[in-house]
PDB file of C-alpha atoms and ligand atoms in Angstrom:
ATOM      1  CA  UNK A   1    -116.692 116.403-114.954  1.00  0.00           C
ATOM      2  CA  UNK A   2    -117.232 114.188-112.247  1.00  0.00           C
ATOM      3  CA  UNK A   3    -116.331 110.508-112.806  1.00  0.00           C
ATOM      4  CA  UNK A   4    -113.633 111.529-115.940  1.00  0.00           C
ATOM      5  CA  UNK A   5    -110.539 111.819-113.774  1.00  0.00           C
ATOM      6  CA  UNK A   6    -107.928 109.384-113.874  1.00  0.00           C
ATOM      7  CA  UNK A   7    -108.681 107.315-110.745  1.00  0.00           C
ATOM      8  CA  UNK A   8    -104.845 107.701-109.765  1.00  0.00           C
ATOM      9  CA  UNK A   9    -102.171 110.168-108.639  1.00  0.00           C
ATOM     10  CA  UNK A  10    -100.378 112.761-111.386  1.00  0.00           C
ATOM     11  CA  UNK A  11     -97.548 110.880-113.855  1.00  0.00           C
ATOM     12  CA  UNK A  12     -94.860 112.319-112.120  1.00  0.00           C
ATOM     13  CA  UNK A  13     -95.195 110.462-109.241  1.00  0.00           C
ATOM     14  CA  UNK A  14     -96.220 106.881-110.887  1.00  0.00           C
ATOM     15  CA  UNK A  15     -92.616 107.539-112.993  1.00  0.00           C
ATOM     16  CA  UNK A  16     -91.340 108.130-109.811  1.00  0.00           C
ATOM     17  CA  UNK A  17     -92.197 105.177-107.965  1.00  0.00           C
ATOM     18  CA  UNK A  18     -90.959 103.015-110.511  1.00  0.00           C
ATOM     19  CA  UNK A  19     -87.539 104.570-110.827  1.00  0.00           C
ATOM     20  CA  UNK A  20     -87.968 103.852-106.759  1.00  0.00           C
ATOM     21  CA  UNK A  21     -88.395 100.296-107.284  1.00  0.00           C
ATOM     22  CA  UNK A  22     -86.077  99.865-110.534  1.00  0.00           C
ATOM     23  CA  UNK A  23     -83.254 101.257-108.286  1.00  0.00           C
ATOM     24  CA  UNK A  24     -84.648  98.881-104.941  1.00  0.00           C
ATOM     25  CA  UNK A  25     -84.134  96.276-106.963  1.00  0.00           C
ATOM     26  CA  UNK A  26     -81.004  97.139-108.633  1.00  0.00           C
ATOM     27  CA  UNK A  27     -79.380  97.928-104.889  1.00  0.00           C
ATOM     28  CA  UNK A  28     -80.627  94.156-103.712  1.00  0.00           C
ATOM     29  CA  UNK A  29     -78.960  92.377-106.974  1.00  0.00           C
ATOM     30  CA  UNK A  30     -75.766  94.408-106.309  1.00  0.00           C
ATOM     31  CA  UNK A  31     -75.519  93.741-102.730  1.00  0.00           C
ATOM     32  CA  UNK A  32     -76.352  89.996-103.078  1.00  0.00           C
ATOM     33  CA  UNK A  33     -73.774  89.566-105.980  1.00  0.00           C
ATOM     34  CA  UNK A  34     -71.359  91.019-103.925  1.00  0.00           C
ATOM     35  CA  UNK A  35     -71.704  88.966-100.943  1.00  0.00           C
ATOM     36  CA  UNK A  36     -72.159  85.730-102.987  1.00  0.00           C
ATOM     37  CA  UNK A  37     -68.917  86.755-104.562  1.00  0.00           C
ATOM     38  CA  UNK A  38     -67.685  87.447-100.758  1.00  0.00           C
ATOM     39  CA  UNK A  39     -66.745  91.182-102.168  1.00  0.00           C
ATOM     40  CA  UNK A  40     -67.857  94.376 -99.979  1.00  0.00           C
ATOM     41  CA  UNK A  41     -70.747  95.640-101.687  1.00  0.00           C
ATOM     42  CA  UNK A  42     -69.218  99.032-100.935  1.00  0.00           C
ATOM     43  CA  UNK A  43     -66.419  98.800-103.379  1.00  0.00           C
ATOM     44  CA  UNK A  44     -68.817  98.355-106.678  1.00  0.00           C
ATOM     45  CA  UNK A  45     -70.096 101.485-107.784  1.00  0.00           C
ATOM     46  CA  UNK A  46     -73.482 101.866-109.326  1.00  0.00           C
ATOM     47  CA  UNK A  47     -73.300 103.981-112.969  1.00  0.00           C
ATOM     48  CA  UNK A  48     -77.127 104.649-114.063  1.00  0.00           C
ATOM     49  CA  UNK A  49     -76.856 104.849-117.898  1.00  0.00           C
ATOM     50  CA  UNK A  50     -80.013 107.024-118.616  1.00  0.00           C
ATOM     51  CA  UNK A  51     -79.523 107.443-122.414  1.00  0.00           C
ATOM     52  CA  UNK A  52     -82.627 107.774-123.861  1.00  0.00           C
ATOM     53  CA  UNK A  53     -84.501 108.499-120.871  1.00  0.00           C
ATOM     54  CA  UNK A  54     -85.465 112.203-119.911  1.00  0.00           C
ATOM     55  CA  UNK A  55     -83.088 114.355-117.768  1.00  0.00           C
ATOM     56  CA  UNK A  56     -86.044 114.264-115.164  1.00  0.00           C
ATOM     57  CA  UNK A  57     -85.301 110.508-115.005  1.00  0.00           C
ATOM     58  CA  UNK A  58     -82.193 111.172-113.945  1.00  0.00           C
ATOM     59  CA  UNK A  59     -82.641 114.165-111.697  1.00  0.00           C
ATOM     60  CA  UNK A  60     -85.030 111.954-109.844  1.00  0.00           C
ATOM     61  CA  UNK A  61     -82.124 108.913-109.699  1.00  0.00           C
ATOM     62  CA  UNK A  62     -79.902 111.990-108.283  1.00  0.00           C
ATOM     63  CA  UNK A  63     -82.811 112.930-105.706  1.00  0.00           C
ATOM     64  CA  UNK A  64     -82.647 109.023-104.703  1.00  0.00           C
ATOM     65  CA  UNK A  65     -79.022 109.456-103.696  1.00  0.00           C
ATOM     66  CA  UNK A  66     -77.283 107.672-107.087  1.00  0.00           C
ATOM     67  CA  UNK A  67     -74.515 110.597-107.969  1.00  0.00           C
ATOM     68  CA  UNK A  68     -73.222 108.197-111.213  1.00  0.00           C
ATOM     69  CA  UNK A  69     -74.733 108.742-114.134  1.00  0.00           C
ATOM     70  CA  UNK A  70     -73.662 107.529-117.653  1.00  0.00           C
ATOM     71  CA  UNK A  71     -74.386 108.333-121.107  1.00  0.00           C
ATOM     72  CA  UNK A  72     -73.098 106.876-125.097  1.00  0.00           C
ATOM     73  CA  UNK A  73     -73.852 110.019-127.335  1.00  0.00           C
ATOM     74  CA  UNK A  74     -72.535 113.505-127.252  1.00  0.00           C
ATOM     75  CA  UNK A  75     -75.491 115.178-128.533  1.00  0.00           C
ATOM     76  CA  UNK A  76     -77.712 113.873-126.066  1.00  0.00           C
ATOM     77  CA  UNK A  77     -75.428 114.068-123.169  1.00  0.00           C
ATOM     78  CA  UNK A  78     -74.351 117.490-123.219  1.00  0.00           C
ATOM     79  CA  UNK A  79     -77.633 119.429-122.828  1.00  0.00           C
ATOM     80  CA  UNK A  80     -78.897 116.180-120.221  1.00  0.00           C
ATOM     81  CA  UNK A  81     -76.228 117.047-118.010  1.00  0.00           C
ATOM     82  CA  UNK A  82     -76.898 121.044-118.286  1.00  0.00           C
ATOM     83  CA  UNK A  83     -80.422 120.257-117.227  1.00  0.00           C
ATOM     84  CA  UNK A  84     -79.762 117.674-114.859  1.00  0.00           C
ATOM     85  CA  UNK A  85     -77.372 120.607-112.966  1.00  0.00           C
ATOM     86  CA  UNK A  86     -80.639 122.996-113.298  1.00  0.00           C
ATOM     87  CA  UNK A  87     -82.703 120.347-111.570  1.00  0.00           C
ATOM     88  CA  UNK A  88     -80.743 119.432-108.563  1.00  0.00           C
ATOM     89  CA  UNK A  89     -78.238 122.754-108.194  1.00  0.00           C
ATOM     90  CA  UNK A  90     -77.401 120.998-104.806  1.00  0.00           C
ATOM     91  CA  UNK A  91     -76.333 117.408-105.943  1.00  0.00           C
ATOM     92  CA  UNK A  92     -72.755 116.920-107.219  1.00  0.00           C
ATOM     93  CA  UNK A  93     -73.103 114.369-110.275  1.00  0.00           C
ATOM     94  CA  UNK A  94     -70.153 112.635-112.310  1.00  0.00           C
ATOM     95  CA  UNK A  95     -71.219 111.889-116.002  1.00  0.00           C
ATOM     96  CA  UNK A  96     -69.483 108.993-117.361  1.00  0.00           C
ATOM     97  CA  UNK A  97     -69.058 108.885-121.338  1.00  0.00           C
ATOM     98  CA  UNK A  98     -69.456 104.878-121.979  1.00  0.00           C
ATOM     99  CA  UNK A  99     -70.469 105.108-125.870  1.00  0.00           C
ATOM    100  CA  UNK A 100     -67.968 104.976-129.038  1.00  0.00           C
ATOM    101  CA  UNK A 101     -66.078 107.913-129.274  1.00  0.00           C
ATOM    102  CA  UNK A 102     -65.160 110.330-132.331  1.00  0.00           C
ATOM    103  CA  UNK A 103     -62.322 112.528-132.262  1.00  0.00           C
ATOM    104  CA  UNK A 104     -64.357 115.393-133.096  1.00  0.00           C
ATOM    105  CA  UNK A 105     -66.541 115.143-130.025  1.00  0.00           C
ATOM    106  CA  UNK A 106     -63.535 114.873-127.482  1.00  0.00           C
ATOM    107  CA  UNK A 107     -63.708 118.861-126.972  1.00  0.00           C
ATOM    108  CA  UNK A 108     -67.294 118.680-126.386  1.00  0.00           C
ATOM    109  CA  UNK A 109     -67.351 115.670-123.952  1.00  0.00           C
ATOM    110  CA  UNK A 110     -64.338 117.088-121.884  1.00  0.00           C
ATOM    111  CA  UNK A 111     -66.286 119.725-120.986  1.00  0.00           C
ATOM    112  CA  UNK A 112     -68.903 117.722-118.912  1.00  0.00           C
ATOM    113  CA  UNK A 113     -67.574 114.276-118.766  1.00  0.00           C
ATOM    114  CA  UNK A 114     -66.277 113.530-115.525  1.00  0.00           C
ATOM    115  CA  UNK A 115     -65.014 110.089-116.985  1.00  0.00           C
ATOM    116  CA  UNK A 116     -64.567 108.408-120.463  1.00  0.00           C
ATOM    117  CA  UNK A 117     -64.841 104.488-120.589  1.00  0.00           C
ATOM    118  CA  UNK A 118     -64.014 104.445-123.952  1.00  0.00           C
ATOM    119  CA  UNK A 119     -60.575 104.889-125.335  1.00  0.00           C
ATOM    120  CA  UNK A 120     -59.941 102.582-127.992  1.00  0.00           C
ATOM    121  CA  UNK A 121     -57.134 103.963-130.032  1.00  0.00           C
ATOM    122  CA  UNK A 122     -54.367 106.705-129.578  1.00  0.00           C
ATOM    123  CA  UNK A 123     -56.454 109.011-131.470  1.00  0.00           C
ATOM    124  CA  UNK A 124     -59.029 109.409-129.143  1.00  0.00           C
ATOM    125  CA  UNK A 125     -56.613 109.494-126.553  1.00  0.00           C
ATOM    126  CA  UNK A 126     -54.761 112.448-127.944  1.00  0.00           C
ATOM    127  CA  UNK A 127     -57.647 114.251-128.998  1.00  0.00           C
ATOM    128  CA  UNK A 128     -59.225 113.882-125.149  1.00  0.00           C
ATOM    129  CA  UNK A 129     -55.689 114.999-123.394  1.00  0.00           C
ATOM    130  CA  UNK A 130     -55.436 117.866-125.891  1.00  0.00           C
ATOM    131  CA  UNK A 131     -58.990 119.107-125.119  1.00  0.00           C
ATOM    132  CA  UNK A 132     -58.333 118.940-121.500  1.00  0.00           C
ATOM    133  CA  UNK A 133     -55.623 121.115-121.827  1.00  0.00           C
ATOM    134  CA  UNK A 134     -57.103 123.518-123.846  1.00  0.00           C
ATOM    135  CA  UNK A 135     -60.304 123.666-121.249  1.00  0.00           C
ATOM    136  CA  UNK A 136     -57.462 123.911-118.327  1.00  0.00           C
ATOM    137  CA  UNK A 137     -59.305 121.188-116.290  1.00  0.00           C
ATOM    138  CA  UNK A 138     -57.746 118.338-114.054  1.00  0.00           C
ATOM    139  CA  UNK A 139     -56.514 115.072-116.114  1.00  0.00           C
ATOM    140  CA  UNK A 140     -59.822 113.386-117.306  1.00  0.00           C
ATOM    141  CA  UNK A 141     -60.264 110.113-115.780  1.00  0.00           C
ATOM    142  CA  UNK A 142     -60.423 107.353-118.615  1.00  0.00           C
ATOM    143  CA  UNK A 143     -60.882 103.698-118.969  1.00  0.00           C
ATOM    144  CA  UNK A 144     -59.614 101.639-121.941  1.00  0.00           C
ATOM    145  CA  UNK A 145     -62.197  99.948-123.453  1.00  0.00           C
ATOM    146  CA  UNK A 146     -61.202  96.117-124.408  1.00  0.00           C
ATOM    147  CA  UNK A 147     -62.927  94.196-127.004  1.00  0.00           C
ATOM    148  CA  UNK A 148     -63.575  91.061-125.913  1.00  0.00           C
ATOM    149  CA  UNK A 149     -65.083  89.688-129.376  1.00  0.00           C
ATOM    150  CA  UNK A 150     -62.294  91.427-131.382  1.00  0.00           C
ATOM    151  CA  UNK A 151     -65.729  92.836-133.703  1.00  0.00           C
ATOM    152  CA  UNK A 152     -64.201  96.462-134.251  1.00  0.00           C
ATOM    153  CA  UNK A 153     -68.001  97.579-134.770  1.00  0.00           C
ATOM    154  CA  UNK A 154     -68.670  97.636-131.438  1.00  0.00           C
ATOM    155  CA  UNK A 155     -65.805  99.749-130.242  1.00  0.00           C
ATOM    156  CA  UNK A 156     -62.768  98.340-127.832  1.00  0.00           C
ATOM    157  CA  UNK A 157     -59.157  97.885-128.710  1.00  0.00           C
ATOM    158  CA  UNK A 158     -57.917  94.073-129.414  1.00  0.00           C
ATOM    159  CA  UNK A 159     -56.260  92.406-126.208  1.00  0.00           C
ATOM    160  CA  UNK A 160     -53.280  92.281-128.684  1.00  0.00           C
ATOM    161  CA  UNK A 161     -53.097  96.333-128.952  1.00  0.00           C
ATOM    162  CA  UNK A 162     -53.939  96.816-125.124  1.00  0.00           C
ATOM    163  CA  UNK A 163     -50.502  97.018-123.930  1.00  0.00           C
ATOM    164  CA  UNK A 164     -49.177  99.349-126.236  1.00  0.00           C
ATOM    165  CA  UNK A 165     -52.582 101.299-125.753  1.00  0.00           C
ATOM    166  CA  UNK A 166     -52.005 101.821-122.043  1.00  0.00           C
ATOM    167  CA  UNK A 167     -48.787 102.778-122.420  1.00  0.00           C
ATOM    168  CA  UNK A 168     -49.633 105.683-124.645  1.00  0.00           C
ATOM    169  CA  UNK A 169     -52.343 106.580-122.901  1.00  0.00           C
ATOM    170  CA  UNK A 170     -50.321 106.610-119.455  1.00  0.00           C
ATOM    171  CA  UNK A 171     -47.873 108.944-121.049  1.00  0.00           C
ATOM    172  CA  UNK A 172     -50.204 111.589-121.784  1.00  0.00           C
ATOM    173  CA  UNK A 173     -50.529 114.544-119.105  1.00  0.00           C
ATOM    174  CA  UNK A 174     -53.978 115.556-119.899  1.00  0.00           C
ATOM    175  CA  UNK A 175     -55.891 111.790-118.898  1.00  0.00           C
ATOM    176  CA  UNK A 176     -55.081 109.756-116.365  1.00  0.00           C
ATOM    177  CA  UNK A 177     -55.211 105.890-116.909  1.00  0.00           C
ATOM    178  CA  UNK A 178     -57.793 104.074-114.551  1.00  0.00           C
ATOM    179  CA  UNK A 179     -58.313 100.677-115.683  1.00  0.00           C
ATOM    180  CA  UNK A 180     -60.339  98.911-117.949  1.00  0.00           C
ATOM    181  CA  UNK A 181     -64.593  98.838-119.809  1.00  0.00           C
ATOM    182  CA  UNK A 182     -65.951  96.596-121.416  1.00  0.00           C
ATOM    183  CA  UNK A 183     -69.085  94.722-122.897  1.00  0.00           C
ATOM    184  CA  UNK A 184     -69.634  91.243-122.675  1.00  0.00           C
ATOM    185  CA  UNK A 185     -70.264  90.073-126.407  1.00  0.00           C
ATOM    186  CA  UNK A 186     -73.561  89.161-127.918  1.00  0.00           C
ATOM    187  CA  UNK A 187     -74.782  85.586-127.260  1.00  0.00           C
ATOM    188  CA  UNK A 188     -71.977  84.588-125.454  1.00  0.00           C
ATOM    189  CA  UNK A 189     -71.536  83.202-121.968  1.00  0.00           C
ATOM    190  CA  UNK A 190     -70.648  86.431-119.980  1.00  0.00           C
ATOM    191  CA  UNK A 191     -68.633  84.637-117.149  1.00  0.00           C
ATOM    192  CA  UNK A 192     -66.408  83.572-120.155  1.00  0.00           C
ATOM    193  CA  UNK A 193     -66.089  87.059-121.320  1.00  0.00           C
ATOM    194  CA  UNK A 194     -65.934  88.645-117.571  1.00  0.00           C
ATOM    195  CA  UNK A 195     -62.809  86.261-116.687  1.00  0.00           C
ATOM    196  CA  UNK A 196     -60.680  86.821-119.582  1.00  0.00           C
ATOM    197  CA  UNK A 197     -60.972  90.770-118.872  1.00  0.00           C
ATOM    198  CA  UNK A 198     -60.446  90.263-115.071  1.00  0.00           C
ATOM    199  CA  UNK A 199     -57.307  88.409-116.013  1.00  0.00           C
ATOM    200  CA  UNK A 200     -56.236  91.233-118.915  1.00  0.00           C
ATOM    201  CA  UNK A 201     -57.092  93.600-116.001  1.00  0.00           C
ATOM    202  CA  UNK A 202     -54.445  91.435-113.695  1.00  0.00           C
ATOM    203  CA  UNK A 203     -51.860  91.878-116.400  1.00  0.00           C
ATOM    204  CA  UNK A 204     -52.257  95.243-116.849  1.00  0.00           C
ATOM    205  CA  UNK A 205     -51.791  96.712-113.531  1.00  0.00           C
ATOM    206  CA  UNK A 206     -48.295  94.954-113.618  1.00  0.00           C
ATOM    207  CA  UNK A 207     -47.059  97.862-115.259  1.00  0.00           C
ATOM    208  CA  UNK A 208     -50.180 100.453-114.340  1.00  0.00           C
ATOM    209  CA  UNK A 209     -50.386  99.558-110.930  1.00  0.00           C
ATOM    210  CA  UNK A 210     -53.166 102.565-110.328  1.00  0.00           C
ATOM    211  CA  UNK A 211     -55.635 101.227-113.187  1.00  0.00           C
ATOM    212  CA  UNK A 212     -57.383  98.992-110.568  1.00  0.00           C
ATOM    213  CA  UNK A 213     -60.869  99.782-112.101  1.00  0.00           C
ATOM    214  CA  UNK A 214     -62.713  97.150-114.139  1.00  0.00           C
ATOM    215  CA  UNK A 215     -66.099  98.879-115.395  1.00  0.00           C
ATOM    216  CA  UNK A 216     -68.493  95.894-116.556  1.00  0.00           C
ATOM    217  CA  UNK A 217     -71.972  94.725-116.212  1.00  0.00           C
ATOM    218  CA  UNK A 218     -75.188  95.827-117.377  1.00  0.00           C
ATOM    219  CA  UNK A 219     -78.784  94.991-116.421  1.00  0.00           C
ATOM    220  CA  UNK A 220     -78.285  91.192-117.708  1.00  0.00           C
ATOM    221  CA  UNK A 221     -75.377  90.422-116.460  1.00  0.00           C
ATOM    222  CA  UNK A 222     -74.332  92.538-113.450  1.00  0.00           C
ATOM    223  CA  UNK A 223     -73.757  89.481-111.418  1.00  0.00           C
ATOM    224  CA  UNK A 224     -71.859  88.069-113.795  1.00  0.00           C
ATOM    225  CA  UNK A 225     -69.387  90.804-113.602  1.00  0.00           C
ATOM    226  CA  UNK A 226     -69.268  91.538-109.958  1.00  0.00           C
ATOM    227  CA  UNK A 227     -68.274  87.750-109.717  1.00  0.00           C
ATOM    228  CA  UNK A 228     -65.056  88.686-111.776  1.00  0.00           C
ATOM    229  CA  UNK A 229     -63.886  91.751-110.296  1.00  0.00           C
ATOM    230  CA  UNK A 230     -65.906  94.571-111.878  1.00  0.00           C
ATOM    231  CA  UNK A 231     -65.534  97.626-109.538  1.00  0.00           C
ATOM    232  CA  UNK A 232     -68.278  99.733-111.637  1.00  0.00           C
ATOM    233  CA  UNK A 233     -71.644  98.004-113.111  1.00  0.00           C
ATOM    234  CA  UNK A 234     -73.296 100.681-115.767  1.00  0.00           C
ATOM    235  CA  UNK A 235     -77.034  99.818-115.523  1.00  0.00           C
ATOM    236  CA  UNK A 236     -80.137 101.425-117.793  1.00  0.00           C
ATOM    237  CA  UNK A 237     -83.140  99.465-118.447  1.00  0.00           C
ATOM    238  CA  UNK A 238     -83.368  97.406-115.164  1.00  0.00           C
ATOM    239  CA  UNK A 239     -83.375 101.025-113.694  1.00  0.00           C
ATOM    240  CA  UNK A 240     -85.711 103.017-116.108  1.00  0.00           C
ATOM    241  CA  UNK A 241     -87.212 100.362-118.359  1.00  0.00           C
ATOM    242  CA  UNK A 242     -87.178  99.181-121.872  1.00  0.00           C
ATOM    243  CA  UNK A 243     -85.694 101.618-124.136  1.00  0.00           C
ATOM    244  CA  UNK A 244     -87.148 101.859-127.751  1.00  0.00           C
ATOM    245  CA  UNK A 245     -84.795  99.363-129.513  1.00  0.00           C
ATOM    246  CA  UNK A 246     -83.344 101.358-132.500  1.00  0.00           C
ATOM    247  CA  UNK A 247     -82.024 103.782-129.665  1.00  0.00           C
ATOM    248  CA  UNK A 248     -79.019 103.226-127.288  1.00  0.00           C
TER     249      UNK A 248
HETATM  250  C1  PLP B 301     -76.865 101.146-122.728  1.00  0.00           C
HETATM  251  C2  PLP B 301     -75.454 101.021-122.269  1.00  0.00           C
HETATM  252  C3  PLP B 301     -74.990 100.146-120.468  1.00  0.00           C
HETATM  253  C4  PLP B 301     -76.681  99.855-120.171  1.00  0.00           C
HETATM  254  O1  PLP B 301     -77.150  98.974-120.560  1.00  0.00           O
HETATM  255  P1  PLP B 301     -78.590  98.295-120.106  1.00  0.00           P
HETATM  256  O2  PLP B 301     -78.946  96.604-120.876  1.00  0.00           O
HETATM  257  O3  PLP B 301     -79.640  99.610-119.984  1.00  0.00           O
HETATM  258  O4  PLP B 301     -78.341  97.857-118.781  1.00  0.00           O
HETATM  259  C5  PLP B 301     -74.022  99.719-120.314  1.00  0.00           C
HETATM  260  N1  PLP B 301     -73.030 100.340-121.009  1.00  0.00           N
HETATM  261  C6  PLP B 301     -73.021 100.807-122.188  1.00  0.00           C
HETATM  262  C7  PLP B 301     -71.610 100.943-122.702  1.00  0.00           C
HETATM  263  C8  PLP B 301     -74.305 100.886-122.790  1.00  0.00           C
HETATM  264  O5  PLP B 301     -74.260 101.225-123.864  1.00  0.00           O
END
């Protein structure tokens, strides 16, 4: 019927335009924050956190040049990684697992994850290392998640346990310790939190010089993280829009 059609193009092209705009905004923020901190923007890697968003959104980001994608739940990440590989067969994507990890999920995560950011206890590191050896894959790059608020519910090892956990992880053949990850405590000044993280990272590198990665900064606080040396920022909603509040 004439006149009953939406005056606009198909919804896929709207969504793509939204993602193009989100990515441009985030890239601009990243570059400006790096320049303000006298850092080379190319030394900072953007990880697009696609949790709760469709595989097709992740594939759109990949088509726009994003190669690092993050997820926080195994049951969502596993099929999404497979679907993105089907949609973008010629693009090499690296999946970052950034959620709290249970020992019994280690084997599944080790199949598709290229990095795990959330090792916070020896049992998880052991389970990942064992899975890697069973799968006969290259050692899995891992980060230790450091708790900046001492609240164990949000994951992360307390600062007092970091050195011992790092020594443990570094001694496992199946994993490779690349550095630290943290989430700024809710309701606190992110600059203070990320300054503390930078201090712990410097300490860690005295005994583990290769552990140079600092994974910190999300949509709300990536500038603060970059000021304090983040090498990897994990950004979701600023790229893809709001998630429903009870998810992720
Ligand atoms: C969801 C999530 C992010 C991204 O958060 P946004 O606020 O959407 O940018 C980053 N890191 C972790 C660990 C997450 O769970």
